[in-house]
Coordinates of C-alpha atoms in Angstrom, one line a residue:
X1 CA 146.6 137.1 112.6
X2 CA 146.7 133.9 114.7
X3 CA 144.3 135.5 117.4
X4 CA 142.0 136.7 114.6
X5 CA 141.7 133.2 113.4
X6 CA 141.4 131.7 116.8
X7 CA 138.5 134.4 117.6
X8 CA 137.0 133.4 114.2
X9 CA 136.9 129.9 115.2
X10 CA 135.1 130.4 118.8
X11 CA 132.4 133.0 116.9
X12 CA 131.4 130.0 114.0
X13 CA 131.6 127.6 117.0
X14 CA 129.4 129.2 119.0
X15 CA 127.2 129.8 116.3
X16 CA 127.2 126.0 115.4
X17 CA 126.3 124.9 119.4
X18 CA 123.4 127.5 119.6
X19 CA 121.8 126.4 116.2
X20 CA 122.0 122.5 117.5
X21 CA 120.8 123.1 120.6
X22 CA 117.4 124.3 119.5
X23 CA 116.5 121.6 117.4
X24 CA 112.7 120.3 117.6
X25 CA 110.6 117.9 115.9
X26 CA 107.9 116.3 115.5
X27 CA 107.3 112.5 116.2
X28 CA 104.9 110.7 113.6
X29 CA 102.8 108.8 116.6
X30 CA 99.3 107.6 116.4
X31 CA 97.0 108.7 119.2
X32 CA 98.3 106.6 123.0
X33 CA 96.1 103.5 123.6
X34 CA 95.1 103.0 120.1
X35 CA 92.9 99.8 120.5
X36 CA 94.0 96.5 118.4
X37 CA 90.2 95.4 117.6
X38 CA 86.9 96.8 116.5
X39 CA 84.5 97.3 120.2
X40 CA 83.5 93.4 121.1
X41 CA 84.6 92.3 117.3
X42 CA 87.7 89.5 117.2
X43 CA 90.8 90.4 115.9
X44 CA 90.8 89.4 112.9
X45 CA 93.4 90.9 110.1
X46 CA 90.9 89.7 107.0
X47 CA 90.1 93.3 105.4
X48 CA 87.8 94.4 102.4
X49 CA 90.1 97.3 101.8
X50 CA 92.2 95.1 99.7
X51 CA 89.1 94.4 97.5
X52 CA 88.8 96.3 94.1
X53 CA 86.0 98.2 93.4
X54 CA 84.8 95.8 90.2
X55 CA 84.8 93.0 93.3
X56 CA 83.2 94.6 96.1
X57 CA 80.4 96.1 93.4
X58 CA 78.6 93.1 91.4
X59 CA 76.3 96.3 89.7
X60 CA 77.7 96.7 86.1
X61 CA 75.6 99.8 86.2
X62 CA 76.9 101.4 89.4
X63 CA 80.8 100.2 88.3
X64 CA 79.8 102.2 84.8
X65 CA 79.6 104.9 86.6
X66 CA 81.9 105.0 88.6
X67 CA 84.6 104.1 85.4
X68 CA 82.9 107.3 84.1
X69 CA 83.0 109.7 87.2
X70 CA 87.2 108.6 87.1
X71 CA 87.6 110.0 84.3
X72 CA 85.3 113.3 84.2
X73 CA 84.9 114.2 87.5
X74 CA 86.0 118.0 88.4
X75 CA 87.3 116.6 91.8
X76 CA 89.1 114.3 90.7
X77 CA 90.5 116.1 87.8
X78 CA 91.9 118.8 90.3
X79 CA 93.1 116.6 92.7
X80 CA 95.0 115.2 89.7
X81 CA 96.5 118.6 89.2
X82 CA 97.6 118.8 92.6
X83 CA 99.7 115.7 91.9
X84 CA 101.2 117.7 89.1
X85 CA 102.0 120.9 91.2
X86 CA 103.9 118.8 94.0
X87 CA 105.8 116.4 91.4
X88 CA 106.9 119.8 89.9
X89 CA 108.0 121.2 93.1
X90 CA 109.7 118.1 93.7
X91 CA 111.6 118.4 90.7
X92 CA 112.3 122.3 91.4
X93 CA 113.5 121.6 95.3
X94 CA 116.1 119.0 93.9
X95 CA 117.6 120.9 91.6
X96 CA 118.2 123.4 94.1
X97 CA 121.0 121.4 95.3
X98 CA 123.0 121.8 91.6
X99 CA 125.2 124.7 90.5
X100 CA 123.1 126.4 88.6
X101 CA 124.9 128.2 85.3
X102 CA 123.9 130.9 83.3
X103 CA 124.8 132.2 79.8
X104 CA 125.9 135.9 80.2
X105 CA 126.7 138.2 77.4
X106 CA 126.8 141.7 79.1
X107 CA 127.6 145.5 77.8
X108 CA 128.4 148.3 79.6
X109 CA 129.6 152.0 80.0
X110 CA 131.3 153.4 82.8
X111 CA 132.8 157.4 83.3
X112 CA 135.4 157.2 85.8
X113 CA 136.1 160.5 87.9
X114 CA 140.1 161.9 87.9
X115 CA 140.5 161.2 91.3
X116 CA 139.3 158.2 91.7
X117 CA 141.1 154.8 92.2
X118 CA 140.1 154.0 88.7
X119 CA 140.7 157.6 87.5
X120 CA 144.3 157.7 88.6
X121 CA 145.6 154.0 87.9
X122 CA 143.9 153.9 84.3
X123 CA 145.8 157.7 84.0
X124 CA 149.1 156.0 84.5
X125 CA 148.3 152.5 82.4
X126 CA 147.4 155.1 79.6
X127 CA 151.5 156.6 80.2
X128 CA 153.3 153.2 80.2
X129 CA 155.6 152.3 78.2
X130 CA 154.5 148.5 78.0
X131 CA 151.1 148.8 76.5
X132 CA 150.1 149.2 72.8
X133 CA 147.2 151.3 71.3
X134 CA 144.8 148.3 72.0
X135 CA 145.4 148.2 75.3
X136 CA 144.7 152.0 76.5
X137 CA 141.8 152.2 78.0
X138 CA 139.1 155.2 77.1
X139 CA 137.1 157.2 79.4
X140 CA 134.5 156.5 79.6
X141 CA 135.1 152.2 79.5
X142 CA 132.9 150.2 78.3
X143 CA 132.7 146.5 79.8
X144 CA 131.4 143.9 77.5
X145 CA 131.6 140.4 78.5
X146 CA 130.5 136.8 77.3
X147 CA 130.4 133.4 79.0
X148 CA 129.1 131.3 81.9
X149 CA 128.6 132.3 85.5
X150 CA 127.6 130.2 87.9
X151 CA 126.1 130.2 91.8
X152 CA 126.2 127.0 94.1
X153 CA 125.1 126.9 97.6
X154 CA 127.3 123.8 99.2
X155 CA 124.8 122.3 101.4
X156 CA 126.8 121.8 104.4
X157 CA 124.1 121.3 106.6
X158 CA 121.2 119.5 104.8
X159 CA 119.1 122.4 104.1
X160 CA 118.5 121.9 100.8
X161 CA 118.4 118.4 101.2
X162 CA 115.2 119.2 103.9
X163 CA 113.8 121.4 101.0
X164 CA 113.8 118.5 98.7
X165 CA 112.7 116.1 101.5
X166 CA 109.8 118.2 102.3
X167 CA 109.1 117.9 98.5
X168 CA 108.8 114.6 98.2
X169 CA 107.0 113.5 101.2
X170 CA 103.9 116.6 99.9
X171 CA 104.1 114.9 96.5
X172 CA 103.4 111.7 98.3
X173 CA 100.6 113.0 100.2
X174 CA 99.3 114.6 97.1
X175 CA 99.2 110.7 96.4
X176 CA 97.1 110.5 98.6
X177 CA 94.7 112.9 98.6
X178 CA 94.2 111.8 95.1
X179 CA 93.5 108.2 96.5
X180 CA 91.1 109.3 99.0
X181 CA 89.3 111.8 96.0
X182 CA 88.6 108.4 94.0
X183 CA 87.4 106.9 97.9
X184 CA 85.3 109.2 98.5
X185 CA 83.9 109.9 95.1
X186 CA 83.2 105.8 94.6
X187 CA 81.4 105.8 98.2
X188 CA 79.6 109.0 97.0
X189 CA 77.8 107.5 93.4
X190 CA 77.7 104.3 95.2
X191 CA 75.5 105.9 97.9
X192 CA 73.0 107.9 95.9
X193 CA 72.7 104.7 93.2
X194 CA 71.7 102.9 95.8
X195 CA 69.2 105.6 97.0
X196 CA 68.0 106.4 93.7
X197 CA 67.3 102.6 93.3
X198 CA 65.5 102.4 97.2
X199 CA 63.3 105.5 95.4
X200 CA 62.5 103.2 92.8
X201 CA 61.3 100.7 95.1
X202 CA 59.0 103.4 96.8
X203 CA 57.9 104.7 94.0
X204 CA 56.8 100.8 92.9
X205 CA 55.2 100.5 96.5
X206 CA 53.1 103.9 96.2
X207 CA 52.0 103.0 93.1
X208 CA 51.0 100.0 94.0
X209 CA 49.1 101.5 96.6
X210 CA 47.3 104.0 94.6
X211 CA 45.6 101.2 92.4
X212 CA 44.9 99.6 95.6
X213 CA 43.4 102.6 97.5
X214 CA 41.8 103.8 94.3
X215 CA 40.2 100.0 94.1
X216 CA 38.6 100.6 98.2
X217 CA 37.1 104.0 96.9
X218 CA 35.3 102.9 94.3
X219 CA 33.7 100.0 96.6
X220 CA 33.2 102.3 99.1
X221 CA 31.5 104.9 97.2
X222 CA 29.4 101.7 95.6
X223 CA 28.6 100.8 98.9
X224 CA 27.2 104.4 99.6
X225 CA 24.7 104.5 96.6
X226 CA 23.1 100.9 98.3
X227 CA 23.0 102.5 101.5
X228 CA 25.9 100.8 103.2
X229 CA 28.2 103.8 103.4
X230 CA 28.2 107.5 104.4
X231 CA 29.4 110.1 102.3
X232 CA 32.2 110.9 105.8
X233 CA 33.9 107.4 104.4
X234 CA 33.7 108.2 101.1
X235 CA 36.0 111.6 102.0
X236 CA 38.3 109.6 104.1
X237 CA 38.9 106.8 101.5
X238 CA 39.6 110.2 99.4
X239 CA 41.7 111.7 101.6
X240 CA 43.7 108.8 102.1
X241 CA 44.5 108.4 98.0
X242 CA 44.9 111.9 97.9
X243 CA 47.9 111.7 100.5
X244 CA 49.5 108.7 98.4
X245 CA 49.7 110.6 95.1
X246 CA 51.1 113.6 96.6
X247 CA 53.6 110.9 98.1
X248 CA 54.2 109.8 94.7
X249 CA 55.2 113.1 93.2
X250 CA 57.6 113.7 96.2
X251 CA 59.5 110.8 95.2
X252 CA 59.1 111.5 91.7
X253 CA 60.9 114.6 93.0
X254 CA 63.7 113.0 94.8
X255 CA 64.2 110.5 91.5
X256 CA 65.0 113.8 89.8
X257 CA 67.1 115.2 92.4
X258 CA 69.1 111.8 92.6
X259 CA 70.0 111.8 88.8
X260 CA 70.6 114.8 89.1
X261 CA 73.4 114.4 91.7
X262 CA 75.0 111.2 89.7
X263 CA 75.0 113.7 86.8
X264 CA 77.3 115.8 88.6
X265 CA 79.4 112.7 90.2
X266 CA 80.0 111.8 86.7
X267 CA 80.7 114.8 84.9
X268 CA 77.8 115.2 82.5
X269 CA 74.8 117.2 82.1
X270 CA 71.2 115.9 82.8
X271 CA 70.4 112.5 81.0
X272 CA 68.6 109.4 82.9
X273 CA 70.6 106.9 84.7
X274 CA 70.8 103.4 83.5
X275 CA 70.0 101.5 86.9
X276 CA 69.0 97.6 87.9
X277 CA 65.6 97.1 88.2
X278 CA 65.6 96.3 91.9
X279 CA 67.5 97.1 95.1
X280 CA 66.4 93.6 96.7
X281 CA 68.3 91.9 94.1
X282 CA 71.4 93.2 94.7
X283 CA 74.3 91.5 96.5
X284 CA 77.2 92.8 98.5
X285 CA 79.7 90.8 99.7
X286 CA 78.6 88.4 101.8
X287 CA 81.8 88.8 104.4
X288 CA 82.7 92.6 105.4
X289 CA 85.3 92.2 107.4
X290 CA 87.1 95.1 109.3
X291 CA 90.6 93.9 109.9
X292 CA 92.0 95.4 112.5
X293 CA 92.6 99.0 113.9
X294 CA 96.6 99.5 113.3
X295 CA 95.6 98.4 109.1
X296 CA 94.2 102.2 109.2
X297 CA 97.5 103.4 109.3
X298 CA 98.6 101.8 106.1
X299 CA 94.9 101.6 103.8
X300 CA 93.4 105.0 104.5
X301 CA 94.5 107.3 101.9
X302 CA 94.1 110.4 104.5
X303 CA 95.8 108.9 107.3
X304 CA 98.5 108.6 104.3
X305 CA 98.1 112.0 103.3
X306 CA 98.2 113.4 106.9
X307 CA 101.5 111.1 107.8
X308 CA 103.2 112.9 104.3
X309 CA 102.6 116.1 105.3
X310 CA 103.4 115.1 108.7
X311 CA 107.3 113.9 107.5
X312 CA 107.5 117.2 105.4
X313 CA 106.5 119.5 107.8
X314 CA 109.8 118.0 109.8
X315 CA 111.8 118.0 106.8
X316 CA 110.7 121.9 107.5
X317 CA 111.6 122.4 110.4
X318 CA 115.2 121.2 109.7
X319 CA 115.8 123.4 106.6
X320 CA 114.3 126.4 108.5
X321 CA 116.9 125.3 111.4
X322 CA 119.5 125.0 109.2
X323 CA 119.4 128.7 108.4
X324 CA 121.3 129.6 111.7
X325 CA 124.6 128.0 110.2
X326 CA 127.0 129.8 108.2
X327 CA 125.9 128.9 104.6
X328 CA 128.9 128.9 101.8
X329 CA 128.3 129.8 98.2
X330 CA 130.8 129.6 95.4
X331 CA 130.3 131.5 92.4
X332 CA 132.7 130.7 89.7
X333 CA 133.0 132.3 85.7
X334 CA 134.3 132.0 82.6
X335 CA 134.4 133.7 79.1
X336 CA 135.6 136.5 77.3
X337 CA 136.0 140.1 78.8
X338 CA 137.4 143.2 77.6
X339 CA 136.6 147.0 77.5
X340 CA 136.5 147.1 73.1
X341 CA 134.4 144.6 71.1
X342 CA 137.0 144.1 68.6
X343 CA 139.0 142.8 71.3
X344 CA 136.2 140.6 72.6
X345 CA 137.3 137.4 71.3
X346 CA 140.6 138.0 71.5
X347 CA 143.0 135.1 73.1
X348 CA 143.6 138.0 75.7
X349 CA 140.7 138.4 76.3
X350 CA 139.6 134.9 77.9
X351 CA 138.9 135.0 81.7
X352 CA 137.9 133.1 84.6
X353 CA 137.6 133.5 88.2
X354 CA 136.2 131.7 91.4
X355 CA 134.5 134.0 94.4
X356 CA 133.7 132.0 97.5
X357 CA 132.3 133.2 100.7
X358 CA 130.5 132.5 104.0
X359 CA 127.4 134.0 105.3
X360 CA 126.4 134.1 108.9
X361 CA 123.1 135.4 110.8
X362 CA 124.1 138.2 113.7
X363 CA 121.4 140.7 113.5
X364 CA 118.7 138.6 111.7
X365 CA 118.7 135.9 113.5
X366 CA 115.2 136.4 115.8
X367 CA 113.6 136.9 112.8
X368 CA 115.1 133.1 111.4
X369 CA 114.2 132.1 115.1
X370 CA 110.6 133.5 114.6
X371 CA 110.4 131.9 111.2
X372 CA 111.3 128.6 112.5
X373 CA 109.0 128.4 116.1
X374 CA 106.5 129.1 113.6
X375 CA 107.5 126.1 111.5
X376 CA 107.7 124.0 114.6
X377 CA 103.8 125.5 115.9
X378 CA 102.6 124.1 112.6
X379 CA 104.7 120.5 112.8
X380 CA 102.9 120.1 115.9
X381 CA 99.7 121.3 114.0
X382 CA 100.0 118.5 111.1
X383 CA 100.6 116.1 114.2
X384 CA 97.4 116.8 116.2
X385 CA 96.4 116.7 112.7
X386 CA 97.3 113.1 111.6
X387 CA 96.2 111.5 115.0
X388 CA 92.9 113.1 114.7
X389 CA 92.5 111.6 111.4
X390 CA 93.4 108.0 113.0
X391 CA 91.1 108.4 115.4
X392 CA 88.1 109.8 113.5
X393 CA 88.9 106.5 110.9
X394 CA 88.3 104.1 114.0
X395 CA 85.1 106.3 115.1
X396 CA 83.9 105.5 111.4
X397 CA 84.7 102.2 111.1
X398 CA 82.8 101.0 114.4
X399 CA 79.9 103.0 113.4
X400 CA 79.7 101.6 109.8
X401 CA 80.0 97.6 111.5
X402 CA 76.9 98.6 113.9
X403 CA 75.3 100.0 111.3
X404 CA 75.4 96.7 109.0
X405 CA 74.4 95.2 111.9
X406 CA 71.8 96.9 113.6
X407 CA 70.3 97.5 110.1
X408 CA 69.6 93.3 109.0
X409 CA 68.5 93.3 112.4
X410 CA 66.2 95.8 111.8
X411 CA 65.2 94.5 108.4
X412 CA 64.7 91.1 109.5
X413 CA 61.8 92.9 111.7
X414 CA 60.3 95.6 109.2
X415 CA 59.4 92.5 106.8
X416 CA 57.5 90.2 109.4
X417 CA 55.9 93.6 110.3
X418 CA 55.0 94.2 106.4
X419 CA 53.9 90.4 106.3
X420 CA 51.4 90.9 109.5
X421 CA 49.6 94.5 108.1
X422 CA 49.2 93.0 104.7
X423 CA 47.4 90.5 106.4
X424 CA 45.8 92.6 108.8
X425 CA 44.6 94.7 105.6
X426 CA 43.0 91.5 104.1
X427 CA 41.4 90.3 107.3
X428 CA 40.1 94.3 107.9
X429 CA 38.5 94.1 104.4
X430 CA 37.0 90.5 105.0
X431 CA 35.5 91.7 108.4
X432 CA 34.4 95.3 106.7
X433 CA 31.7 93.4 104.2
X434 CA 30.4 91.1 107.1
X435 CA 29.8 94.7 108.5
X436 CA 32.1 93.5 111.6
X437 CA 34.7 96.2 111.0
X438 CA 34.6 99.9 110.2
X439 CA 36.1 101.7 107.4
X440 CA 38.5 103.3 109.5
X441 CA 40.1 100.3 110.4
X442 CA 40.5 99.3 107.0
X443 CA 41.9 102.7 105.7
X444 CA 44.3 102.8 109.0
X445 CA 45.4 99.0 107.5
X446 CA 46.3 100.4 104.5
X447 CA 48.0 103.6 105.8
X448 CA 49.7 101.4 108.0
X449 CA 51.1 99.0 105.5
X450 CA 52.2 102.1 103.2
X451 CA 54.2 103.2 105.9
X452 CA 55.6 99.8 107.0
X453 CA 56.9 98.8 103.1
X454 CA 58.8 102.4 102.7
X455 CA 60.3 101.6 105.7
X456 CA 61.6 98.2 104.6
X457 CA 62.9 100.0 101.4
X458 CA 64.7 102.7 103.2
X459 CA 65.9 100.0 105.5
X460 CA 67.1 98.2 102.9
X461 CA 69.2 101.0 101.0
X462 CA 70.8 101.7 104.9
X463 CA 72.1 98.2 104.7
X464 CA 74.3 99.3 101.9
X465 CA 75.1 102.5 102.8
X466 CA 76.4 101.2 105.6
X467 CA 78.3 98.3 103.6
X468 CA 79.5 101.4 101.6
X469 CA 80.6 103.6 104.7
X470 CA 82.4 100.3 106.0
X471 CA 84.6 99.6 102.5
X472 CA 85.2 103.8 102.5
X473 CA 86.0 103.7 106.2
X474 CA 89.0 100.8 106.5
X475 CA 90.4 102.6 103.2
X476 CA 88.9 100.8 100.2
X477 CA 87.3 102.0 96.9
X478 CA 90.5 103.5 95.0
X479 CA 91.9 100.4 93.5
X480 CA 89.9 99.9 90.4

């Protein structure tokens, strides 16, 4: 018996050393050299992602929308589901760890053979002396029993601990990926309210430019009754107006198209969008400041999200590993038991009883050793993961500061260039009646000026995309 034990001993032992020895994880690292500023920028830890969206925004018709597209959107709906789904697994994982108890009340009928174990010793209770009627047993034996059983896997080595772990750190990334829904959704109707009012401001600009164009033709065809004009100006004075209305009912087109995509943001069917009159009044903040790189890690919702999952998938990988140790469940009972269901709640009848045993892997334990590389292959996975995330955020961020830059560059340009061809355009039509310019100088003035003021508009709405794409980018636009 002593050797039996000893050889026990040295099996579980061994068992214990091979399971340890095997252990892998996964360290939550951002990518190596992660740089502390922004390309040539200062560092400087002032950061709009602390802003809230009713600050940042000064539009109450773009923060209407978004207050609406919160509470309707289908994304955002879902995403709140999924919040639901992991605080419910949470809750399921943790009670894992508890005894859990069940109300039995079972019946059942059992023919013994004669020479059988039960046959023979419930021949000879039958013969004894020391029983009574009640306590003879028939053939066949019914088995009726009431009362509580119960399992409990003693967590001796953290697995279900790691379970629950694992549990918590998805319901915290499910956290997350409902903060960076909200982000995204806010830069989204942001973005095309901003575009649909940049549209406006073409639409102003074409218009304007039909009267004007439809003002030249009229001269010009004047001018061809007295004899001062061909009818080959007349067609290109035409052609040109003809090319600005079609101009106008393309962005007529892309106004639709734009409601039509805030209609969706917001969760409604088609109806017009209540909009400020003008992009050029608009404000934005007048500092955007990027902190610096290492605030990613703590604002962005899905550098969050990927760090949770990140910490589960560990937690993982130690309940998986934790399934090469000898597990120990106890299963306890109590209630009433007897063969006759007159007898059921009898004093006598009242029983209890505790079985306890250990369970360890011999023959199934490459397929436990399969189950848990592949546990560790996808750890690694939700690392490469995360640091792609961290290093995609700090891609996004530089290109959202250039853009804001390069952009009031560029717009600071595009209007002295609108300011000289509108004043080209009156100088060509001064020169044109002192016959010292030709009508294709004054229709390429005009064309030219067209061109020049949708530019500045679309310049314009770049500006705060860009502003937009900054506040997304560091992590902003989920606090409300």
């Amino acid at each position: 018996m002593f050797k039996y034990k000893v050889h026990t001993y040295i099996v579980l032992l061994l068992f214990l050393i091979t399971a340890c020895s095997s252990l892998k994880t996964v360290e939550v690292a951002p990518p190596d050299n992660m740089h502390t500023t922004y390309g040539d920028n200062a560092a400087d830890s002032t950061n709009i992602a602390a802003m809230r969206i009713s600050n940042f925004f000064a539009d109450s018709y773009l923060l209407g929308l978004i207050d609406t597209a919160m509470a309707a959107n289908l994304d955002v709906l879902t995403a709140l589901q999924r919040v639901e789904i992991a605080n419910a697994n949470l809750k399921y994982n943790g009670l894992l760890i508890l005894p859990s108890v069940t109300l039995n009340a079972n019946a059942g009928l059992e023919k013994y053979g004669d020479y059988t174990m039960n046959g023979v010793g419930n021949y000879d209770t039958n013969l004894s002396p020391n029983i009574t009627d009640r306590q003879r047993i028939p053939n066949p034996t019914p088995d009726y029993f009431l009362g509580f059983r119960s399992s409990w896997e003693v967590d001796l080595w953290g697995k279900l601990r790691n379970r629950k772990r694992a549990a918590f750190n998805r319901f915290l990334a499910s956290q997350s990926g409902y903060k960076m829904v909200t982000t995204s959704l806010t830069a989204q109707i942001a973005t095309a309210y901003y575009q649909l009012l940049a549209l406006d401001n073409e639409l102003r600009v074409i218009q304007k430019n039909i009267k004007l164009q439809t003002d030249a033709l009229e001269i010009i065809k004047l001018q061809k009754l007295g004899g001062r004009a061909s009818e080959l100006a007349v067609q290109q004075f035409l052609a040109q107006l003809e090319r600005t209305q079609g101009l106008e009912y393309q962005t007529l087109q892309q106004i639709t198209e734009t409601e039509n995509q805030l209609n969706f943001l917001t969760g409604t069917f088609s109806k017009s969008i209540p909009r400020d009159t003008s992009i050029s009044t608009l404000k934005l903040p007048t500092v955007l400041k990027a902190g610096v790189p290492s605030q990613l890690l703590l604002n962005r919702p899905d550098i969050q999200e990927a760090e949770f999952e990140l910490r589960a998938m560990n937690a993982d990988i130690k309940a998986v590993h934790a399934a090469f140790f000898p597990a120990l469940t106890l299963s306890p009972y109590v209630g009433f038991n007897a063969f006759s269901s007159s007898l059921l709640f009898n004093s006598g009848s009242f029983a209890y009883g505790l079985l306890g045993g250990i369970t360890a892997p011999i023959f199934n334990r490459k397929l436990i050793k399969a189950d848990y590389e592949r546990t560790v292959a996808q750890g690694k996975q939700a690392l490469y993961g995360y640091q792609k995330t961290v290093l995609s955020s700090y891609q996004e961020v530089l290109n959202s500061l250039k853009s804001i830059e390069n952009y009031n560059q560029m717009y600071k340009h595009k209007q002295q260039e609108v300011q000289a061809l509108n004043n080209a355009v009156s100088v060509a039509n001064d020169l044109y009646l002192v016959g010292r310019a030709n009508y294709l100088e004054i229709i390429t003035a005009q064309r030219n000026v067209l061109d020049a003021e949708l530019e500045l508009a679309n310049t314009k709405k770049n500006i705060f995309i860009g502003a937009i794409n900054l506040y997304r980018s560091v992590g902003g636009g989920w606090k409300r």
